[in-house]
mmCIF file of N, CA and C in Angstrom:
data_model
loop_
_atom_site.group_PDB
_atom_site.id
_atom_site.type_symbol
_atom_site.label_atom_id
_atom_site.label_comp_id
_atom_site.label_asym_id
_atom_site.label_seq_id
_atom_site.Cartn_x
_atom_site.Cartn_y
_atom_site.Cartn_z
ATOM 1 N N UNK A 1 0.839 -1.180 0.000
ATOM 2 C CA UNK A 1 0.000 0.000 0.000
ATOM 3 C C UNK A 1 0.886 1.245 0.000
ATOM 4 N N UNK A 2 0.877 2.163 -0.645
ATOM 5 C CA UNK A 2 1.413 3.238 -1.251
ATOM 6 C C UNK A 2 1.230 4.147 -0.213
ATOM 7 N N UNK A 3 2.437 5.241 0.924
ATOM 8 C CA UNK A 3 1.752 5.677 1.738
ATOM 9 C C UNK A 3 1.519 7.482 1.200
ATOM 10 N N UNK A 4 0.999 7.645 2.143
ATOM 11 C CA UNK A 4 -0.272 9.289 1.529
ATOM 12 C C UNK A 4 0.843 10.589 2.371
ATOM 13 N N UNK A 5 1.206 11.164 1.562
ATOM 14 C CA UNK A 5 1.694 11.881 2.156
ATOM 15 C C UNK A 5 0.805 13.204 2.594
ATOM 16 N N UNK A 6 -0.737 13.048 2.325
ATOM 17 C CA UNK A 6 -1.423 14.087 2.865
ATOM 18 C C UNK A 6 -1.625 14.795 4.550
ATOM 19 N N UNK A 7 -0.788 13.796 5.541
ATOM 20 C CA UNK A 7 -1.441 14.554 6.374
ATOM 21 C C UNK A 7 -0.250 15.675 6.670
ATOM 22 N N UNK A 8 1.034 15.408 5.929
ATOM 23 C CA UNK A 8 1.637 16.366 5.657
ATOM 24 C C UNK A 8 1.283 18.041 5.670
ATOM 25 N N UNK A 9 0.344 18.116 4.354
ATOM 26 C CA UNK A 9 -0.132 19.086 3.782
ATOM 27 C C UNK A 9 -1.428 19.820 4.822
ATOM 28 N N UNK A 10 -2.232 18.006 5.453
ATOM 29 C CA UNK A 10 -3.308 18.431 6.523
ATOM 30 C C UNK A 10 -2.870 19.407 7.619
ATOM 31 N N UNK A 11 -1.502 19.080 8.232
ATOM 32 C CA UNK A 11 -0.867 19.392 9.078
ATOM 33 C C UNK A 11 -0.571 20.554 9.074
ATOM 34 N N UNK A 12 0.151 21.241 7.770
ATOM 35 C CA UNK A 12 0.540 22.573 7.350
ATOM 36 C C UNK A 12 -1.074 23.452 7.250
ATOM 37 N N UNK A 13 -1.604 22.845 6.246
ATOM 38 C CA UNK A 13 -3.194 23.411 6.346
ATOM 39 C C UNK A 13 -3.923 23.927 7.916
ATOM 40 N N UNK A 14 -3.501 23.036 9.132
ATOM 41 C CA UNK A 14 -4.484 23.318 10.199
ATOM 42 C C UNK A 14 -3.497 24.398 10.881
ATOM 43 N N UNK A 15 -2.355 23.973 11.055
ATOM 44 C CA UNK A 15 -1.182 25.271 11.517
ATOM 45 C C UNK A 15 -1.218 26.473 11.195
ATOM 46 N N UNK A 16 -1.562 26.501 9.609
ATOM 47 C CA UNK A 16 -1.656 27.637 9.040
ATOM 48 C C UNK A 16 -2.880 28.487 9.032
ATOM 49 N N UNK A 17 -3.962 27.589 9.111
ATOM 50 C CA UNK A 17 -4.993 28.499 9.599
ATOM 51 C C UNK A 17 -5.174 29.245 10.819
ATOM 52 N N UNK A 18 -4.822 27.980 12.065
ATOM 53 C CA UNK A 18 -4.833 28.554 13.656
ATOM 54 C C UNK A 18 -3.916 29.632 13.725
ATOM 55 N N UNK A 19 -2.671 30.307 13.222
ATOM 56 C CA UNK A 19 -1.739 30.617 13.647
ATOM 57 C C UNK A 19 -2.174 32.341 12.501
ATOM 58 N N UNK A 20 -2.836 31.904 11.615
ATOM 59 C CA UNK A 20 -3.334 33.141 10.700
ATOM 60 C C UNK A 20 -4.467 33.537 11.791
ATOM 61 N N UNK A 21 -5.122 32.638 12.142
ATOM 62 C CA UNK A 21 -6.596 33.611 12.868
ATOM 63 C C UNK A 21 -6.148 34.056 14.245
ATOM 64 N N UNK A 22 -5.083 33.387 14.818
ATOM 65 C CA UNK A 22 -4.381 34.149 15.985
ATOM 66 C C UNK A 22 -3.754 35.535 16.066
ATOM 67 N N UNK A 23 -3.388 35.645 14.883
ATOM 68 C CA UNK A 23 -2.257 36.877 14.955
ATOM 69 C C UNK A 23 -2.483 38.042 13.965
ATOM 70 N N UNK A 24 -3.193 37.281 12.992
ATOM 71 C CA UNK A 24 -3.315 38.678 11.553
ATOM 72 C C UNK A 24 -4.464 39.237 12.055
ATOM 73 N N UNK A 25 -5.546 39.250 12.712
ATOM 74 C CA UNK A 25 -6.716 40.254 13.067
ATOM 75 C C UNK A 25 -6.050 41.389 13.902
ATOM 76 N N UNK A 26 -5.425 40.813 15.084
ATOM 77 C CA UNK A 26 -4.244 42.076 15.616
ATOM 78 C C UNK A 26 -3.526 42.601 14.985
ATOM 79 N N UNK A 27 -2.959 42.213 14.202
ATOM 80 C CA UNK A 27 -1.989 42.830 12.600
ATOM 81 C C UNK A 27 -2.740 43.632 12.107
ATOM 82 N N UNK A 28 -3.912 43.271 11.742
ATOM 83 C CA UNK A 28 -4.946 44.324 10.892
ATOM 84 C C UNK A 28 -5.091 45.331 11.876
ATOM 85 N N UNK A 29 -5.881 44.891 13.056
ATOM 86 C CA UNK A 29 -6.186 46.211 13.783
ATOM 87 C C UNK A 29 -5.370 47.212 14.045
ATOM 88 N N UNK A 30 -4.160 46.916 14.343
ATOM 89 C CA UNK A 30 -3.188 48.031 14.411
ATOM 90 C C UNK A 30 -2.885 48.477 13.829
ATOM 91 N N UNK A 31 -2.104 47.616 12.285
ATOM 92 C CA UNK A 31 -2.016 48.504 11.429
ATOM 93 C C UNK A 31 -3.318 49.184 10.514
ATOM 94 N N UNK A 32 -3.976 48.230 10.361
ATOM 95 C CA UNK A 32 -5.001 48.959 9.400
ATOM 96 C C UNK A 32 -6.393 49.773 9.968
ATOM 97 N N UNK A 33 -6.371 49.831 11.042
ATOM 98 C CA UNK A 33 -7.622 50.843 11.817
ATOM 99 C C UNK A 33 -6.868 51.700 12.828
ATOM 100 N N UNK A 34 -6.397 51.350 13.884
ATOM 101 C CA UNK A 34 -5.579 51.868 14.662
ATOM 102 C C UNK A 34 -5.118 53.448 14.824
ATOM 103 N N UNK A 35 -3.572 53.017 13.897
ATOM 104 C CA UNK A 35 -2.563 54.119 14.069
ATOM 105 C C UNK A 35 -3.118 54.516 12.515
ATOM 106 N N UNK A 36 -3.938 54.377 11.666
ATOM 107 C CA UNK A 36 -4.890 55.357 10.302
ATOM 108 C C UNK A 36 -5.882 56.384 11.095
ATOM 109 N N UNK A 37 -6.271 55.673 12.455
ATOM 110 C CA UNK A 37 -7.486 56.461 12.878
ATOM 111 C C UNK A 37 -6.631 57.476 13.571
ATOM 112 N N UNK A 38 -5.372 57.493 14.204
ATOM 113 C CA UNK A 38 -5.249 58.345 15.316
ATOM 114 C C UNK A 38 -5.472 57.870 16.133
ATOM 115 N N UNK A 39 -5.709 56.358 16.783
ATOM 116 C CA UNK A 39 -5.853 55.922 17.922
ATOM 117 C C UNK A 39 -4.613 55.473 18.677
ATOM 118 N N UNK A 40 -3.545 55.034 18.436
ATOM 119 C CA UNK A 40 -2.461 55.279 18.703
ATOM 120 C C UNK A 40 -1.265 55.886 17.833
ATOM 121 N N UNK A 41 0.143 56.312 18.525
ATOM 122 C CA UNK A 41 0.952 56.977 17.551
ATOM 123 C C UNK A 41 1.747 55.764 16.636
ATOM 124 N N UNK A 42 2.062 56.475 15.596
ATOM 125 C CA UNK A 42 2.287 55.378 15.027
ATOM 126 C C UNK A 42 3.841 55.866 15.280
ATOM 127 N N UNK A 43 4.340 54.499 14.904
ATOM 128 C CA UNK A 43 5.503 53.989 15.675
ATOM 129 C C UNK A 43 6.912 54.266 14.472
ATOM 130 N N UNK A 44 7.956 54.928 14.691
ATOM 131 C CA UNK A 44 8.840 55.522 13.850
ATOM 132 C C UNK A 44 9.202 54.586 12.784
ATOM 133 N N UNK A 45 10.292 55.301 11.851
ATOM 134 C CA UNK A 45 10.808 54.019 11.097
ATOM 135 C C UNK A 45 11.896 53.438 11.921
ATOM 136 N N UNK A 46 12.779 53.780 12.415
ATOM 137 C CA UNK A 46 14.060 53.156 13.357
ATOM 138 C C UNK A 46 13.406 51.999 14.555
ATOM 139 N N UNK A 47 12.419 52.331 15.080
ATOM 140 C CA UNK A 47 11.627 51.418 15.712
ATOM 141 C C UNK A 47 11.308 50.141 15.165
ATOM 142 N N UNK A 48 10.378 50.541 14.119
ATOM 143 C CA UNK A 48 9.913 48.890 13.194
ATOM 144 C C UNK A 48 11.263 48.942 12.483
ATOM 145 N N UNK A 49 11.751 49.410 12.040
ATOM 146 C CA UNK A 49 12.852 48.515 11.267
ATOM 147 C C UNK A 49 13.864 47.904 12.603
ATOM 148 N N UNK A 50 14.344 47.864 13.640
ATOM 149 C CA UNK A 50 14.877 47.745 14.656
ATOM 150 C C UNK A 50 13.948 46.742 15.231
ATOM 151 N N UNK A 51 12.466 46.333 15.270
ATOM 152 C CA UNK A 51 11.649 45.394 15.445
ATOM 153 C C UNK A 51 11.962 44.041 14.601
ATOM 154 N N UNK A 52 11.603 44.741 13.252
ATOM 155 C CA UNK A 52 12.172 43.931 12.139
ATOM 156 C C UNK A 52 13.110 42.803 12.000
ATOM 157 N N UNK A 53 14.349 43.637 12.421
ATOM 158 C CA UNK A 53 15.799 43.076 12.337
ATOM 159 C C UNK A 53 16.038 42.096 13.645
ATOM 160 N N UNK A 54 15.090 41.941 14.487
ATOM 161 C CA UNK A 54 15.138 41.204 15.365
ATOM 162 C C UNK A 54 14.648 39.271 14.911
ATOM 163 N N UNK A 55 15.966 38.599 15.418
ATOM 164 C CA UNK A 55 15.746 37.052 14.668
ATOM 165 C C UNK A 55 14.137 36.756 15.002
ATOM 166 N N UNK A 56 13.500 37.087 16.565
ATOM 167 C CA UNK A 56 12.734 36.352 17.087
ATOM 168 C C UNK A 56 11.475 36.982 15.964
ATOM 169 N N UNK A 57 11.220 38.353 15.674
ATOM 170 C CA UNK A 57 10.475 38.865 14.358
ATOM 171 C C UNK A 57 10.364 38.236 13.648
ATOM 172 N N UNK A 58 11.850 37.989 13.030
ATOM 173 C CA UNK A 58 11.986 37.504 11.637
ATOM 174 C C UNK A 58 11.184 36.208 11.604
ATOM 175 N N UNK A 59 11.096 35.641 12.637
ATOM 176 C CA UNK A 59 10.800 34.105 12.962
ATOM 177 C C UNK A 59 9.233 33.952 12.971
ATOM 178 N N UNK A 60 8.876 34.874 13.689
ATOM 179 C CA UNK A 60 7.192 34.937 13.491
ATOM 180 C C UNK A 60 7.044 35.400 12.438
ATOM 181 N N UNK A 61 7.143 36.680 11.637
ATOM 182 C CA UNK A 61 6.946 36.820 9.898
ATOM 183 C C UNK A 61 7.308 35.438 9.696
ATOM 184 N N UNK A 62 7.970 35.210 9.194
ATOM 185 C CA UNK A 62 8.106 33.880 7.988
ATOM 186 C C UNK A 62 7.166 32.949 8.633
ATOM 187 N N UNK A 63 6.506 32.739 9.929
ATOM 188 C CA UNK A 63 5.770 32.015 10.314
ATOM 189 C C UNK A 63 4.767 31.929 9.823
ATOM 190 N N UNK A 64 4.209 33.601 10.193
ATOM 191 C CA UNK A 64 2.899 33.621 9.860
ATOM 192 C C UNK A 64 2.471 33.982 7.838
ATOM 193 N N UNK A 65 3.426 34.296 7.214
ATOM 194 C CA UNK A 65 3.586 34.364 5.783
ATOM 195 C C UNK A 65 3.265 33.120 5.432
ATOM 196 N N UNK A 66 4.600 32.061 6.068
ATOM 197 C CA UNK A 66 4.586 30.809 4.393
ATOM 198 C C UNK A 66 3.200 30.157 5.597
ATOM 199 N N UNK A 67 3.205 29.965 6.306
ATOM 200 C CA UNK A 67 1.840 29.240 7.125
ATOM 201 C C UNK A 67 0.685 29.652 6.800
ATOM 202 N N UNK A 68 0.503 30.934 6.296
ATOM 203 C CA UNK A 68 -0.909 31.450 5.431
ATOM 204 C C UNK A 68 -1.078 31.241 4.027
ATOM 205 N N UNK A 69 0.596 30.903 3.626
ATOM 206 C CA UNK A 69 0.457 30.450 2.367
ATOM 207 C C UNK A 69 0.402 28.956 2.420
ATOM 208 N N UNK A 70 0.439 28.125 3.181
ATOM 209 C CA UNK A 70 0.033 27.066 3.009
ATOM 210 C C UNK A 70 -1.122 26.300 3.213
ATOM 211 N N UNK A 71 -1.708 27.182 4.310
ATOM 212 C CA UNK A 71 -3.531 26.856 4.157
ATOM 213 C C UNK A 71 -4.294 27.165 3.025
ATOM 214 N N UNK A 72 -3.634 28.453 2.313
ATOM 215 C CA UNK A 72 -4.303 29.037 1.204
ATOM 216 C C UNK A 72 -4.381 27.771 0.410
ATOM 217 N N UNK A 73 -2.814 27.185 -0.068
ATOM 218 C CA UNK A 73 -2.501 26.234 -1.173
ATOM 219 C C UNK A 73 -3.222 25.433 -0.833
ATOM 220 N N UNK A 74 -3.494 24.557 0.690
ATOM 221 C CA UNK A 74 -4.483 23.607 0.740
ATOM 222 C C UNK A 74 -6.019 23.731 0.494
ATOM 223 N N UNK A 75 -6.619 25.088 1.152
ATOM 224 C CA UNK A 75 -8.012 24.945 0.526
ATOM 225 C C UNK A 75 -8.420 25.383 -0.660
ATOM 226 N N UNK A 76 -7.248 26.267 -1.328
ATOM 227 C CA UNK A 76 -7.320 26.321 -3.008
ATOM 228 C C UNK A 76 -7.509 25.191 -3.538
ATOM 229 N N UNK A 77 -6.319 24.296 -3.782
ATOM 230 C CA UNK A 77 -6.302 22.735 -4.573
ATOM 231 C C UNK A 77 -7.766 22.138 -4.006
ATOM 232 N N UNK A 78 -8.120 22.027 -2.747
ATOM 233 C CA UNK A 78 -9.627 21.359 -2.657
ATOM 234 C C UNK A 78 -10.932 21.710 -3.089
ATOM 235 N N UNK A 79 -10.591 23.479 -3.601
ATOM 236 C CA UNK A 79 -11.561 24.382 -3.997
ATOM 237 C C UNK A 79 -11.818 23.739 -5.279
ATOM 238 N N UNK A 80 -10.779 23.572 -6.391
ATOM 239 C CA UNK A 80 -10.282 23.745 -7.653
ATOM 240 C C UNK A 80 -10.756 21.676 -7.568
ATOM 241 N N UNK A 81 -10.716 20.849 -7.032
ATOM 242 C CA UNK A 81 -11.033 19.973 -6.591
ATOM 243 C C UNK A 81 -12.794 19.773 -6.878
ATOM 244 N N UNK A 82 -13.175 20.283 -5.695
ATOM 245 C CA UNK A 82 -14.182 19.999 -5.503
ATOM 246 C C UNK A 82 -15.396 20.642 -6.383
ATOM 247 N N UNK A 83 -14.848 22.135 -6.485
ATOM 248 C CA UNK A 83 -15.791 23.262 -7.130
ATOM 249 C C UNK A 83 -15.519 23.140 -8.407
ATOM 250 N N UNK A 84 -14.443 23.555 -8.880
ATOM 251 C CA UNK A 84 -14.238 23.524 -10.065
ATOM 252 C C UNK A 84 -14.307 22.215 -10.778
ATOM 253 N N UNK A 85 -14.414 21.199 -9.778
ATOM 254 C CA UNK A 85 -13.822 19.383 -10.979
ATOM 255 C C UNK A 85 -12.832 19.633 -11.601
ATOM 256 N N UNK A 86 -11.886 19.848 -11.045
ATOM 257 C CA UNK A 86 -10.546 19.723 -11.381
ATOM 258 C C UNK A 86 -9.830 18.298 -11.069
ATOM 259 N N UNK A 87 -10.630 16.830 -10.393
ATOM 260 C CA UNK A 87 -10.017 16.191 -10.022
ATOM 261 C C UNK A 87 -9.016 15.183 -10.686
ATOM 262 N N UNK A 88 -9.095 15.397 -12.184
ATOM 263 C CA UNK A 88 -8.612 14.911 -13.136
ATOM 264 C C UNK A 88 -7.378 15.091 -13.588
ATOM 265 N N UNK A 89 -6.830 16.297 -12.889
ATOM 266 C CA UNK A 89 -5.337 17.284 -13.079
ATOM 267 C C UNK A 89 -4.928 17.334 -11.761
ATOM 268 N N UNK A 90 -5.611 16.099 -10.830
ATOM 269 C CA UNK A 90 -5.135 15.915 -9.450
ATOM 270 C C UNK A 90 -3.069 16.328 -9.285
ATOM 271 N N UNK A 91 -2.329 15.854 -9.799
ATOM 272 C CA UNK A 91 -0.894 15.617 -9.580
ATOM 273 C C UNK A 91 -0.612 17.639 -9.863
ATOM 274 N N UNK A 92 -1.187 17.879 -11.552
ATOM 275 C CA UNK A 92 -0.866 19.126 -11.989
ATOM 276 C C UNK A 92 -1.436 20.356 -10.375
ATOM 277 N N UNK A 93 -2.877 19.912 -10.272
ATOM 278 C CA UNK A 93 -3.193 21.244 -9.344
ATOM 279 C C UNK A 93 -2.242 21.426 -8.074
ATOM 280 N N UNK A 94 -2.133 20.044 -7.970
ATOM 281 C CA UNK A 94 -1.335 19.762 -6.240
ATOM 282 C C UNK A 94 -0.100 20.230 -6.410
ATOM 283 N N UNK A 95 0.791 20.326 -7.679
ATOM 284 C CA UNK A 95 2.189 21.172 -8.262
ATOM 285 C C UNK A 95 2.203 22.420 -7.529
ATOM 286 N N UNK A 96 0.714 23.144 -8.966
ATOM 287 C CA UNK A 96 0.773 24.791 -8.762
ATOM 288 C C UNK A 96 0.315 25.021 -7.559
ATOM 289 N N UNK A 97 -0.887 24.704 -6.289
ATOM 290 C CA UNK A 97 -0.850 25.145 -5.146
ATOM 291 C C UNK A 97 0.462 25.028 -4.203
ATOM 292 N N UNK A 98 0.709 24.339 -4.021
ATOM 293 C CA UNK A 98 1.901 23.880 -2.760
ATOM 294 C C UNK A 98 3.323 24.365 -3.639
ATOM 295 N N UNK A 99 3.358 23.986 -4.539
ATOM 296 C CA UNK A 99 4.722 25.220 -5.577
ATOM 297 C C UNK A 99 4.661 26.385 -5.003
ATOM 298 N N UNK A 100 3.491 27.093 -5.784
ATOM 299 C CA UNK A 100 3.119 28.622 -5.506
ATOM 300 C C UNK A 100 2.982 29.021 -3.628
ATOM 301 N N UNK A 101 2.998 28.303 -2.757
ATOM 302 C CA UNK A 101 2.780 28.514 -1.627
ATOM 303 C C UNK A 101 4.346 28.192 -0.992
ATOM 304 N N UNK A 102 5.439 27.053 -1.888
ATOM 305 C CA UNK A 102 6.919 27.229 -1.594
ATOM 306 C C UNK A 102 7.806 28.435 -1.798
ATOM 307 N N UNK A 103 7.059 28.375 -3.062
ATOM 308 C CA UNK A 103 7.854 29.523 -4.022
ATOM 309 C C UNK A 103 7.544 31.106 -3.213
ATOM 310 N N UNK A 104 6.574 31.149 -2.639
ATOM 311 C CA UNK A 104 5.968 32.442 -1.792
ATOM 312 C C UNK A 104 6.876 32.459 -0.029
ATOM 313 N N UNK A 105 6.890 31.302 0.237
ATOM 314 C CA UNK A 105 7.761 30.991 1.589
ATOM 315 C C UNK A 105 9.038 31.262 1.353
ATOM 316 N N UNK A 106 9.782 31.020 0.227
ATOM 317 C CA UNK A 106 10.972 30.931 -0.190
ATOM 318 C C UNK A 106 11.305 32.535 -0.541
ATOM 319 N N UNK A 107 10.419 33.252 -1.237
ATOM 320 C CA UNK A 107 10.603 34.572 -1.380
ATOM 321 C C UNK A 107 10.255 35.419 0.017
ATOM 322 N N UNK A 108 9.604 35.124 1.085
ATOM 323 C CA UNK A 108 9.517 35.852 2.331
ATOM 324 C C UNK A 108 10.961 35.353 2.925
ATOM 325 N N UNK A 109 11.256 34.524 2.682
ATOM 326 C CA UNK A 109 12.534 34.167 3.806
ATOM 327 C C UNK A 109 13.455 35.233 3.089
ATOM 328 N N UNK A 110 14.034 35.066 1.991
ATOM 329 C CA UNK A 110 15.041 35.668 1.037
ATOM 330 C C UNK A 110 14.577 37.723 1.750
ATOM 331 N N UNK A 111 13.265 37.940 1.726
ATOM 332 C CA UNK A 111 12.934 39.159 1.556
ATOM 333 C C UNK A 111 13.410 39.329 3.476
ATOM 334 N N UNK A 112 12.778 38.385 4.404
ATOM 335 C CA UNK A 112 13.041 39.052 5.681
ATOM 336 C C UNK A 112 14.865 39.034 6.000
ATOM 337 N N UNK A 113 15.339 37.868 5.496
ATOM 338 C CA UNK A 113 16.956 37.938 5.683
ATOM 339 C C UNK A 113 17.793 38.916 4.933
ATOM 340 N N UNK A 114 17.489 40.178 3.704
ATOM 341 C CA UNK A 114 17.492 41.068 3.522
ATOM 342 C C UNK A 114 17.221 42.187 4.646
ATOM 343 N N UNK A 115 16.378 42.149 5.322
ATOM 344 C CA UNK A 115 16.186 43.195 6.194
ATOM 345 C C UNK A 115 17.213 43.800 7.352
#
């Protein structure tokens, strides 16, 4: 019997969701309602970039990046699956999601170790 390497992908899929609905609504609120409204000051550039450059940062970005890109890739391919009947290009769809969700992890790492 041939073994499944899906719970792999299950695994990345449930991580990536819990760890997106934990942290990006606070992400949004601050940055995107917050310090736009005037509700707090917003915080210099020497600050966040000095936030930034910190490993333990760097470590949660790339966390929460390729981990949102990998729930995406999983309930895309099941979307494209199920909705679309795509199940016929099973090997091809399962490429371009989880590719496109490496290839996106691989460019956040490259982009935060720049910083």
């Amino acid at each position: 019997m041939k073994k499944s390497n899906e719970p792999f992908w299950w695994a990345l899929f449930g991580a990536g969701g819990a760890f997106t609905a934990l942290c990006l609504p606070v992400l949004l609120l601050l940055n995107g309602l917050a310090i736009p409204l005037g509700l707090i000051e917003a915080p210099r550039h020497e600050d966040v970039l000095a936030l930034a450059q910190h490993p333990l940062s760097r470590l949660f970005l790339f966390a929460l990046i390729s981990l949102s890109l990998f729930h995406w890739g999983h309930r895309f391919r099941f979307t494209l699956y199920d909705g679309i009947q795509l199940k016929h290009l099973h090997s091809l769809v399962a490429v371009l999601c989880y590719g496109s969700a490496i290839a996106g992890a691989v460019l956040a790492a490259v982009i935060l170790w720049r910083i």
